[in-house]
Amino acid sequence: MASTRSKDLYNLYDFRRYVDRDNFSVIINEANRKYNSLNSTNAMWRLLGDWDTPSDSKIWSQGEKTIPIMARASLLGTHSLKPMRNTAGWKFYSGSTPKMGHGYTMDEDDMFMLRDVRNNTGRDMEELIYDSLLTNSQAILGGIHNELTHMCMELASTGEIHEQSVDGVAYDFTFDFDQNQYITTNPAWFAADGTANSAATVIQDILDMQKTLTSSHGRNVNAWMLSKDTLDSLVAHPAVLNAYTAWRGFNSTNAANYIPTNVEILNFLHDRGVWMFLPIDFKSVHEVDGKPVDDTPAFDPHYMVAFNADEKMFSIKCTNSIWLDRQRYGGISASTMYSFVEDRIAVLSTWHENPIHNTVEFELYAGPVFRSLRDYARVQVQATT
């Protein structure tokens, strides 16, 4: 493969062909490279989900298979018929795959700026164009991954998706959970304003919920997921601190003079049998009138979620963009180039000569669905009113 900075990739004498089709894909995939890591903070959705196989249909039904109940076999007489077990249950989500996307433009003013930089710095024009495409595409692809992460965090924390785009359409869905998968602590650990309830029995509540979920309900869960802010509040809860200082044997004077670290408190909790915590620290922005505006937290701080840390919670259902058909069957003009990042995120670059204007658009049909509705529980730890 040729270097993406090679001079022969660009035709400086034709605005429509700065980048040839093959190397346009090279640049776009290079822009996406930092989002490929499973532990990438720029694509946190990968912590919770994996891509599913893309479909050609926008309308789909997703079967949610529950774990079979391993009932004891029955003792039978020699000629007795065998009882038939209910080995697996299925629930379905039927709907339309949500579409997300945005893009950017490079116009004549951008070309003048690049030409000035070339003349003032001596850098090659093709290198400047490469950097512009790479930098802009990284930001736009980051926005695609952020939207996926936002949906995954919202779904993980509430079991629901209620997406309202600033400049798009609404997407709402509530998955069909059993009522005993929604738990409310009594009393609530925190009031609506975030004040800790000194009467709450936090540690015992957690241990009781763990036992109920795994022993009584048979759910395959082994960890807690919650926002980082909620975890900080939990660690600092008076009920937790009092239990820790009592365990350390501090008197009131020692307790007042000693400030334990979060690590000490967490180790104390885990030693008592509390599962490991996965803290979520995800922040995103949307754009209003060209300016970034902070989003409300994607992971709802009112809730703590029980899940299986050994398995991915979601599959990311996908639908192939219609641009894939355009590429497969022709219909591509000399002024257009297509690319498909991770075989799912469709990218279209379109050049216009008069006025000079290039538009690069990104779109993805995708949304998270639970792999198993059974192995999930949501605990409300903070009052809402």
CSV table of C-alpha atoms in Angstrom, one decimal:
chain,number,residue,atom,x,y,z
A,1,MET,CA,0.0,0.0,0.0
A,2,ALA,CA,1.3,3.4,-0.9
A,3,SER,CA,2.1,5.9,1.8
A,4,THR,CA,-0.9,8.1,2.6
A,5,ARG,CA,1.4,11.2,2.4
A,6,SER,CA,2.8,10.3,-1.0
A,7,LYS,CA,2.7,13.1,-3.5
A,8,ASP,CA,1.3,10.9,-6.3
A,9,LEU,CA,-2.0,10.5,-4.3
A,10,TYR,CA,-3.2,13.9,-5.1
A,11,ASN,CA,-3.8,15.8,-8.4
A,12,LEU,CA,-3.1,19.5,-7.6
A,13,TYR,CA,-4.5,20.6,-11.0
A,14,ASP,CA,-8.0,19.3,-10.6
A,15,PHE,CA,-10.1,20.2,-7.5
A,16,ARG,CA,-12.3,17.2,-8.0
A,17,ARG,CA,-9.5,14.7,-7.6
A,18,TYR,CA,-7.3,15.8,-4.7
A,19,VAL,CA,-7.5,12.2,-3.4
A,20,ASP,CA,-8.1,9.1,-5.4
A,21,ARG,CA,-10.8,6.6,-4.4
A,22,ASP,CA,-8.5,4.0,-2.8
A,23,ASN,CA,-6.5,6.4,-0.7
A,24,PHE,CA,-9.6,8.2,0.4
A,25,SER,CA,-10.5,5.0,2.2
A,26,VAL,CA,-6.9,4.8,3.6
A,27,ILE,CA,-7.2,8.3,5.1
A,28,ILE,CA,-10.7,7.7,6.5
A,29,ASN,CA,-9.6,4.4,8.1
A,30,GLU,CA,-6.5,6.1,9.5
A,31,ALA,CA,-8.8,8.7,11.1
A,32,ASN,CA,-10.8,6.0,12.8
A,33,ARG,CA,-7.7,4.1,14.1
A,34,LYS,CA,-7.7,5.6,17.5
A,35,TYR,CA,-11.3,4.5,18.0
A,36,ASN,CA,-10.5,0.8,17.3
A,37,SER,CA,-9.1,-0.1,20.7
A,38,LEU,CA,-11.4,-2.1,23.0
A,39,ASN,CA,-10.2,0.1,25.9
A,40,SER,CA,-10.5,3.3,23.9
A,41,THR,CA,-11.8,6.2,26.0
A,42,ASN,CA,-12.9,7.7,22.7
A,43,ALA,CA,-15.2,4.8,21.9
A,44,MET,CA,-16.4,3.6,25.3
A,45,TRP,CA,-19.3,1.7,23.8
A,46,ARG,CA,-16.9,-1.1,23.1
A,47,LEU,CA,-16.7,-1.8,26.8
A,48,LEU,CA,-20.3,-2.9,26.7
A,49,GLY,CA,-21.0,-4.0,23.1
A,50,ASP,CA,-19.8,-5.6,19.9
A,51,TRP,CA,-20.9,-5.0,16.3
A,52,ASP,CA,-23.5,-7.4,15.1
A,53,THR,CA,-23.6,-8.6,11.5
A,54,PRO,CA,-25.1,-5.9,9.3
A,55,SER,CA,-28.4,-6.4,7.6
A,56,ASP,CA,-29.9,-4.9,4.4
A,57,SER,CA,-33.2,-4.2,6.1
A,58,LYS,CA,-34.0,-1.2,8.3
A,59,ILE,CA,-36.8,-3.2,10.0
A,60,TRP,CA,-35.7,-6.1,12.1
A,61,SER,CA,-36.7,-8.2,15.1
A,62,GLN,CA,-34.1,-9.0,17.7
A,63,GLY,CA,-34.6,-12.2,19.7
A,64,GLU,CA,-33.4,-11.9,23.3
A,65,LYS,CA,-32.6,-15.4,24.5
A,66,THR,CA,-32.8,-16.1,28.2
A,67,ILE,CA,-30.7,-18.6,29.9
A,68,PRO,CA,-32.3,-22.1,30.0
A,69,ILE,CA,-33.4,-23.4,33.4
A,70,MET,CA,-31.4,-26.5,34.3
A,71,ALA,CA,-34.2,-28.4,36.0
A,72,ARG,CA,-33.3,-31.7,37.6
A,73,ALA,CA,-34.1,-34.7,35.5
A,74,SER,CA,-37.1,-36.7,36.6
A,75,LEU,CA,-36.8,-40.3,37.7
A,76,LEU,CA,-38.7,-42.4,35.2
A,77,GLY,CA,-40.3,-45.9,35.0
A,78,THR,CA,-38.9,-48.1,32.3
A,79,HIS,CA,-41.7,-47.2,29.9
A,80,SER,CA,-42.5,-43.7,31.1
A,81,LEU,CA,-42.7,-40.8,28.7
A,82,LYS,CA,-40.1,-38.1,29.4
A,83,PRO,CA,-41.4,-34.7,30.5
A,84,MET,CA,-40.6,-31.8,28.0
A,85,ARG,CA,-38.8,-28.9,29.6
A,86,ASN,CA,-39.2,-25.2,28.8
A,87,THR,CA,-35.5,-24.9,27.8
A,88,ALA,CA,-35.4,-21.3,26.6
A,89,GLY,CA,-37.5,-18.2,26.5
A,90,TRP,CA,-37.5,-15.4,23.9
A,91,LYS,CA,-38.5,-11.8,24.0
A,92,PHE,CA,-38.4,-9.6,20.9
A,93,TYR,CA,-37.7,-6.1,20.0
A,94,SER,CA,-39.2,-5.1,16.7
A,95,GLY,CA,-38.4,-1.7,15.2
A,96,SER,CA,-36.4,0.4,12.8
A,97,THR,CA,-32.7,0.8,13.1
A,98,PRO,CA,-31.9,4.4,14.1
A,99,LYS,CA,-29.8,6.5,11.7
A,100,MET,CA,-27.1,8.8,12.9
A,101,GLY,CA,-24.8,11.0,11.0
A,102,HIS,CA,-23.2,14.4,10.3
A,103,GLY,CA,-20.4,15.8,8.2
A,104,TYR,CA,-18.1,18.7,7.3
A,105,THR,CA,-17.2,20.9,4.4
A,106,MET,CA,-14.1,22.3,2.8
A,107,ASP,CA,-14.7,25.4,0.6
A,108,GLU,CA,-12.8,28.0,-1.3
A,109,ASP,CA,-11.9,29.9,1.9
A,110,ASP,CA,-10.3,26.8,3.2
A,111,MET,CA,-8.4,26.4,0.0
A,112,PHE,CA,-7.1,29.9,0.2
A,113,MET,CA,-6.0,29.3,3.8
A,114,LEU,CA,-4.2,26.1,2.8
A,115,ARG,CA,-2.5,27.9,0.0
A,116,ASP,CA,-1.3,30.6,2.4
A,117,VAL,CA,0.1,28.0,4.8
A,118,ARG,CA,1.9,26.3,1.9
A,119,ASN,CA,3.4,29.6,0.7
A,120,ASN,CA,4.4,30.6,4.3
A,121,THR,CA,5.7,27.3,5.5
A,122,GLY,CA,6.9,25.5,2.4
A,123,ARG,CA,4.8,22.4,3.3
A,124,ASP,CA,3.4,20.5,0.4
A,125,MET,CA,-0.2,21.2,-0.6
A,126,GLU,CA,-1.0,17.5,-0.6
A,127,GLU,CA,0.3,17.1,3.0
A,128,LEU,CA,-1.9,20.0,4.1
A,129,ILE,CA,-4.9,18.5,2.4
A,130,TYR,CA,-4.2,15.1,4.0
A,131,ASP,CA,-3.9,16.7,7.5
A,132,SER,CA,-7.2,18.7,7.0
A,133,LEU,CA,-9.1,15.5,5.9
A,134,LEU,CA,-7.6,13.5,8.7
A,135,THR,CA,-8.2,16.0,11.5
A,136,ASN,CA,-11.8,16.8,10.4
A,137,SER,CA,-12.6,13.2,9.8
A,138,GLN,CA,-11.3,12.2,13.3
A,139,ALA,CA,-13.6,14.7,14.9
A,140,ILE,CA,-16.7,13.6,12.9
A,141,LEU,CA,-16.0,9.9,13.4
A,142,GLY,CA,-15.5,10.7,17.1
A,143,GLY,CA,-19.0,12.1,17.1
A,144,ILE,CA,-20.4,8.9,15.6
A,145,HIS,CA,-18.7,6.8,18.3
A,146,ASN,CA,-19.9,9.3,21.0
A,147,GLU,CA,-23.5,8.8,19.9
A,148,LEU,CA,-23.1,5.1,20.1
A,149,THR,CA,-21.6,5.4,23.5
A,150,HIS,CA,-24.3,7.8,24.7
A,151,MET,CA,-27.0,5.3,23.6
A,152,CYS,CA,-25.2,2.4,25.2
A,153,MET,CA,-24.8,4.2,28.5
A,154,GLU,CA,-28.3,5.4,28.5
A,155,LEU,CA,-29.6,1.9,27.8
A,156,ALA,CA,-27.3,0.3,30.4
A,157,SER,CA,-28.4,2.7,33.2
A,158,THR,CA,-32.1,2.8,32.5
A,159,GLY,CA,-33.0,-0.1,30.3
A,160,GLU,CA,-34.5,2.5,27.9
A,161,ILE,CA,-33.4,4.7,25.0
A,162,HIS,CA,-34.9,8.2,24.7
A,163,GLU,CA,-32.7,10.0,22.2
A,164,GLN,CA,-33.8,13.4,21.0
A,165,SER,CA,-31.4,14.9,18.5
A,166,VAL,CA,-31.0,18.7,18.4
A,167,ASP,CA,-31.3,18.7,14.7
A,168,GLY,CA,-32.8,15.3,13.9
A,169,VAL,CA,-35.6,13.0,15.1
A,170,ALA,CA,-36.5,11.3,18.3
A,171,TYR,CA,-35.8,7.6,19.0
A,172,ASP,CA,-37.6,6.0,21.9
A,173,PHE,CA,-37.7,2.4,23.1
A,174,THR,CA,-38.2,0.6,26.4
A,175,PHE,CA,-37.1,-3.0,26.7
A,176,ASP,CA,-39.5,-5.5,28.3
A,177,PHE,CA,-37.9,-6.3,31.7
A,178,ASP,CA,-39.6,-8.2,34.6
A,179,GLN,CA,-40.7,-5.9,37.3
A,180,ASN,CA,-38.4,-7.6,39.9
A,181,GLN,CA,-35.4,-6.4,37.8
A,182,TYR,CA,-36.2,-2.9,38.9
A,183,ILE,CA,-35.1,-2.4,42.5
A,184,THR,CA,-35.5,0.7,44.8
A,185,THR,CA,-33.5,1.0,48.0
A,186,ASN,CA,-35.7,1.7,51.0
A,187,PRO,CA,-34.8,4.1,52.3
A,188,ALA,CA,-33.1,5.7,49.4
A,189,TRP,CA,-29.3,6.2,49.9
A,190,PHE,CA,-29.5,9.8,48.6
A,191,ALA,CA,-32.2,12.4,48.5
A,192,ALA,CA,-33.1,14.1,45.3
A,193,ASP,CA,-30.6,16.9,45.9
A,194,GLY,CA,-27.8,14.4,46.4
A,195,THR,CA,-27.7,14.6,50.2
A,196,ALA,CA,-26.8,11.3,51.8
A,197,ASN,CA,-29.5,9.6,54.0
A,198,SER,CA,-27.8,8.7,57.3
A,199,ALA,CA,-30.5,6.1,58.0
A,200,ALA,CA,-29.6,4.1,54.9
A,201,THR,CA,-27.9,0.7,55.3
A,202,VAL,CA,-25.8,0.8,52.2
A,203,ILE,CA,-23.5,-2.1,52.6
A,204,GLN,CA,-26.3,-4.5,53.9
A,205,ASP,CA,-28.6,-3.3,51.1
A,206,ILE,CA,-25.9,-4.2,48.5
A,207,LEU,CA,-25.2,-7.7,50.0
A,208,ASP,CA,-29.0,-8.4,50.2
A,209,MET,CA,-29.5,-7.4,46.6
A,210,GLN,CA,-26.6,-9.5,45.4
A,211,LYS,CA,-28.0,-12.6,47.2
A,212,THR,CA,-31.5,-12.0,45.9
A,213,LEU,CA,-30.4,-11.5,42.3
A,214,THR,CA,-28.1,-14.6,42.1
A,215,SER,CA,-29.7,-17.0,44.5
A,216,SER,CA,-33.5,-16.2,44.5
A,217,HIS,CA,-33.7,-14.9,40.9
A,218,GLY,CA,-30.9,-17.0,39.4
A,219,ARG,CA,-29.5,-14.1,37.4
A,220,ASN,CA,-25.9,-14.4,36.0
A,221,VAL,CA,-24.6,-11.1,37.3
A,222,ASN,CA,-21.4,-10.5,39.2
A,223,ALA,CA,-20.6,-6.7,39.1
A,224,TRP,CA,-22.0,-3.2,39.5
A,225,MET,CA,-22.0,-0.4,37.0
A,226,LEU,CA,-22.6,3.2,38.0
A,227,SER,CA,-21.5,6.7,37.2
A,228,LYS,CA,-18.2,7.8,38.7
A,229,ASP,CA,-20.0,10.6,40.5
A,230,THR,CA,-22.4,8.1,42.1
A,231,LEU,CA,-19.5,5.9,43.1
A,232,ASP,CA,-17.7,8.8,44.7
A,233,SER,CA,-20.9,9.6,46.7
A,234,LEU,CA,-21.3,6.0,47.7
A,235,VAL,CA,-17.8,5.8,49.0
A,236,ALA,CA,-18.3,9.0,51.0
A,237,HIS,CA,-21.7,7.9,52.4
A,238,PRO,CA,-21.8,8.2,56.2
A,239,ALA,CA,-23.1,4.7,56.5
A,240,VAL,CA,-20.1,3.4,54.6
A,241,LEU,CA,-17.6,5.6,56.4
A,242,ASN,CA,-19.0,4.7,59.8
A,243,ALA,CA,-18.7,1.0,59.0
A,244,TYR,CA,-15.1,1.5,57.9
A,245,THR,CA,-14.0,3.4,60.9
A,246,ALA,CA,-15.7,0.9,63.2
A,247,TRP,CA,-13.9,-1.9,61.5
A,248,ARG,CA,-10.6,0.0,61.9
A,249,GLY,CA,-11.3,0.4,65.6
A,250,PHE,CA,-11.1,4.2,65.5
A,251,ASN,CA,-12.6,6.3,68.3
A,252,SER,CA,-14.4,9.5,67.5
A,253,THR,CA,-11.1,11.5,67.7
A,254,ASN,CA,-9.2,9.2,65.4
A,255,ALA,CA,-12.1,9.0,63.0
A,256,ALA,CA,-12.3,12.8,62.7
A,257,ASN,CA,-8.5,13.1,62.1
A,258,TYR,CA,-8.2,10.3,59.5
A,259,ILE,CA,-9.4,10.6,56.0
A,260,PRO,CA,-9.4,7.2,54.2
A,261,THR,CA,-8.7,7.0,50.5
A,262,ASN,CA,-11.3,5.7,48.0
A,263,VAL,CA,-9.1,2.7,47.4
A,264,GLU,CA,-9.1,1.8,51.2
A,265,ILE,CA,-12.9,2.1,51.3
A,266,LEU,CA,-13.4,0.1,48.1
A,267,ASN,CA,-11.1,-2.7,49.4
A,268,PHE,CA,-13.1,-2.7,52.6
A,269,LEU,CA,-16.3,-3.1,50.7
A,270,HIS,CA,-15.0,-5.8,48.5
A,271,ASP,CA,-13.6,-7.7,51.5
A,272,ARG,CA,-17.2,-7.6,52.9
A,273,GLY,CA,-18.4,-9.3,49.7
A,274,VAL,CA,-19.5,-6.4,47.7
A,275,TRP,CA,-18.9,-7.0,44.0
A,276,MET,CA,-16.5,-5.0,41.9
A,277,PHE,CA,-17.6,-1.6,40.5
A,278,LEU,CA,-17.3,-0.4,36.9
A,279,PRO,CA,-17.4,3.4,37.2
A,280,ILE,CA,-18.6,5.2,34.1
A,281,ASP,CA,-17.0,8.6,33.4
A,282,PHE,CA,-18.3,9.7,30.0
A,283,LYS,CA,-19.0,13.2,29.0
A,284,SER,CA,-20.3,14.4,25.6
A,285,VAL,CA,-21.5,17.5,23.9
A,286,HIS,CA,-24.0,18.5,21.2
A,287,GLU,CA,-23.9,21.5,19.0
A,288,VAL,CA,-26.3,24.5,19.2
A,289,ASP,CA,-25.8,27.4,16.8
A,290,GLY,CA,-22.2,26.2,16.1
A,291,LYS,CA,-21.2,26.0,19.7
A,292,PRO,CA,-20.7,23.0,21.9
A,293,VAL,CA,-23.2,22.4,24.7
A,294,ASP,CA,-22.7,19.9,27.5
A,295,ASP,CA,-25.1,16.9,27.4
A,296,THR,CA,-26.8,15.6,30.5
A,297,PRO,CA,-25.0,12.5,31.8
A,298,ALA,CA,-25.6,9.5,29.5
A,299,PHE,CA,-25.3,7.1,32.5
A,300,ASP,CA,-28.1,8.2,34.8
A,301,PRO,CA,-26.6,9.0,38.3
A,302,HIS,CA,-29.8,7.9,40.0
A,303,TYR,CA,-29.2,4.2,39.2
A,304,MET,CA,-26.7,1.4,39.8
A,305,VAL,CA,-26.8,-1.6,37.5
A,306,ALA,CA,-26.0,-5.3,38.1
A,307,PHE,CA,-24.5,-7.0,35.1
A,308,ASN,CA,-22.1,-9.8,34.1
A,309,ALA,CA,-18.6,-8.4,33.8
A,310,ASP,CA,-17.4,-11.4,31.9
A,311,GLU,CA,-19.7,-10.8,28.9
A,312,LYS,CA,-20.6,-7.9,26.6
A,313,MET,CA,-24.0,-6.5,27.5
A,314,PHE,CA,-25.0,-5.4,24.0
A,315,SER,CA,-25.0,-6.3,20.4
A,316,ILE,CA,-24.9,-3.3,18.1
A,317,LYS,CA,-27.5,-4.0,15.5
A,318,CYS,CA,-26.6,-2.5,12.1
A,319,THR,CA,-28.2,-1.8,8.7
A,320,ASN,CA,-26.2,-1.3,5.6
A,321,SER,CA,-26.3,2.2,4.2
A,322,ILE,CA,-27.9,2.5,0.8
A,323,TRP,CA,-24.6,4.0,-0.3
A,324,LEU,CA,-23.2,0.5,-0.3
A,325,ASP,CA,-25.6,-0.4,-3.1
A,326,ARG,CA,-24.5,2.7,-5.0
A,327,GLN,CA,-20.9,1.5,-4.7
A,328,ARG,CA,-21.8,-2.1,-5.7
A,329,TYR,CA,-23.9,-1.3,-8.7
A,330,GLY,CA,-22.2,1.8,-10.1
A,331,GLY,CA,-24.0,5.1,-10.3
A,332,ILE,CA,-20.9,6.8,-9.0
A,333,SER,CA,-20.0,10.1,-10.7
A,334,ALA,CA,-16.5,11.4,-11.2
A,335,SER,CA,-16.9,13.8,-8.3
A,336,THR,CA,-17.9,11.3,-5.6
A,337,MET,CA,-15.9,8.9,-3.5
A,338,TYR,CA,-17.3,6.3,-1.0
A,339,SER,CA,-15.7,4.6,2.0
A,340,PHE,CA,-17.0,2.2,4.7
A,341,VAL,CA,-15.3,2.4,8.1
A,342,GLU,CA,-15.4,-0.9,10.0
A,343,ASP,CA,-17.7,-2.0,7.1
A,344,ARG,CA,-20.6,-0.1,8.7
A,345,ILE,CA,-20.0,3.6,9.0
A,346,ALA,CA,-20.6,5.0,5.4
A,347,VAL,CA,-18.6,8.0,4.2
A,348,LEU,CA,-19.4,10.0,1.1
A,349,SER,CA,-17.2,12.7,-0.3
A,350,THR,CA,-18.7,15.0,-3.0
A,351,TRP,CA,-16.8,17.7,-4.9
A,352,HIS,CA,-18.4,20.7,-6.6
A,353,GLU,CA,-16.4,23.0,-9.0
A,354,ASN,CA,-18.4,26.2,-9.0
A,355,PRO,CA,-18.3,27.3,-6.3
A,356,ILE,CA,-15.4,25.2,-5.1
A,357,HIS,CA,-16.9,23.1,-2.3
A,358,ASN,CA,-16.3,19.6,-0.9
A,359,THR,CA,-18.7,17.9,1.4
A,360,VAL,CA,-17.7,14.8,3.5
A,361,GLU,CA,-20.7,13.1,5.1
A,362,PHE,CA,-20.8,10.2,7.6
A,363,GLU,CA,-23.8,8.0,8.4
A,364,LEU,CA,-24.5,4.9,10.4
A,365,TYR,CA,-27.6,2.8,10.9
A,366,ALA,CA,-27.1,1.2,14.3
A,367,GLY,CA,-28.4,0.8,17.8
A,368,PRO,CA,-27.6,-1.3,20.9
A,369,VAL,CA,-29.9,-4.2,22.0
A,370,PHE,CA,-29.4,-6.4,25.1
A,371,ARG,CA,-27.9,-9.8,24.5
A,372,SER,CA,-29.8,-11.2,27.5
A,373,LEU,CA,-32.6,-9.4,29.1
A,374,ARG,CA,-32.4,-11.8,32.0
A,375,ASP,CA,-28.9,-11.0,33.3
A,376,TYR,CA,-29.6,-7.4,34.3
A,377,ALA,CA,-31.0,-5.4,37.2
A,378,ARG,CA,-31.4,-1.7,37.9
A,379,VAL,CA,-31.3,-0.3,41.4
A,380,GLN,CA,-32.5,3.2,42.1
A,381,VAL,CA,-30.2,4.6,44.8
A,382,GLN,CA,-31.2,8.3,44.6
A,383,ALA,CA,-34.7,9.7,44.9
A,384,THR,CA,-36.0,11.7,41.9
A,385,THR,CA,-38.4,13.9,43.8
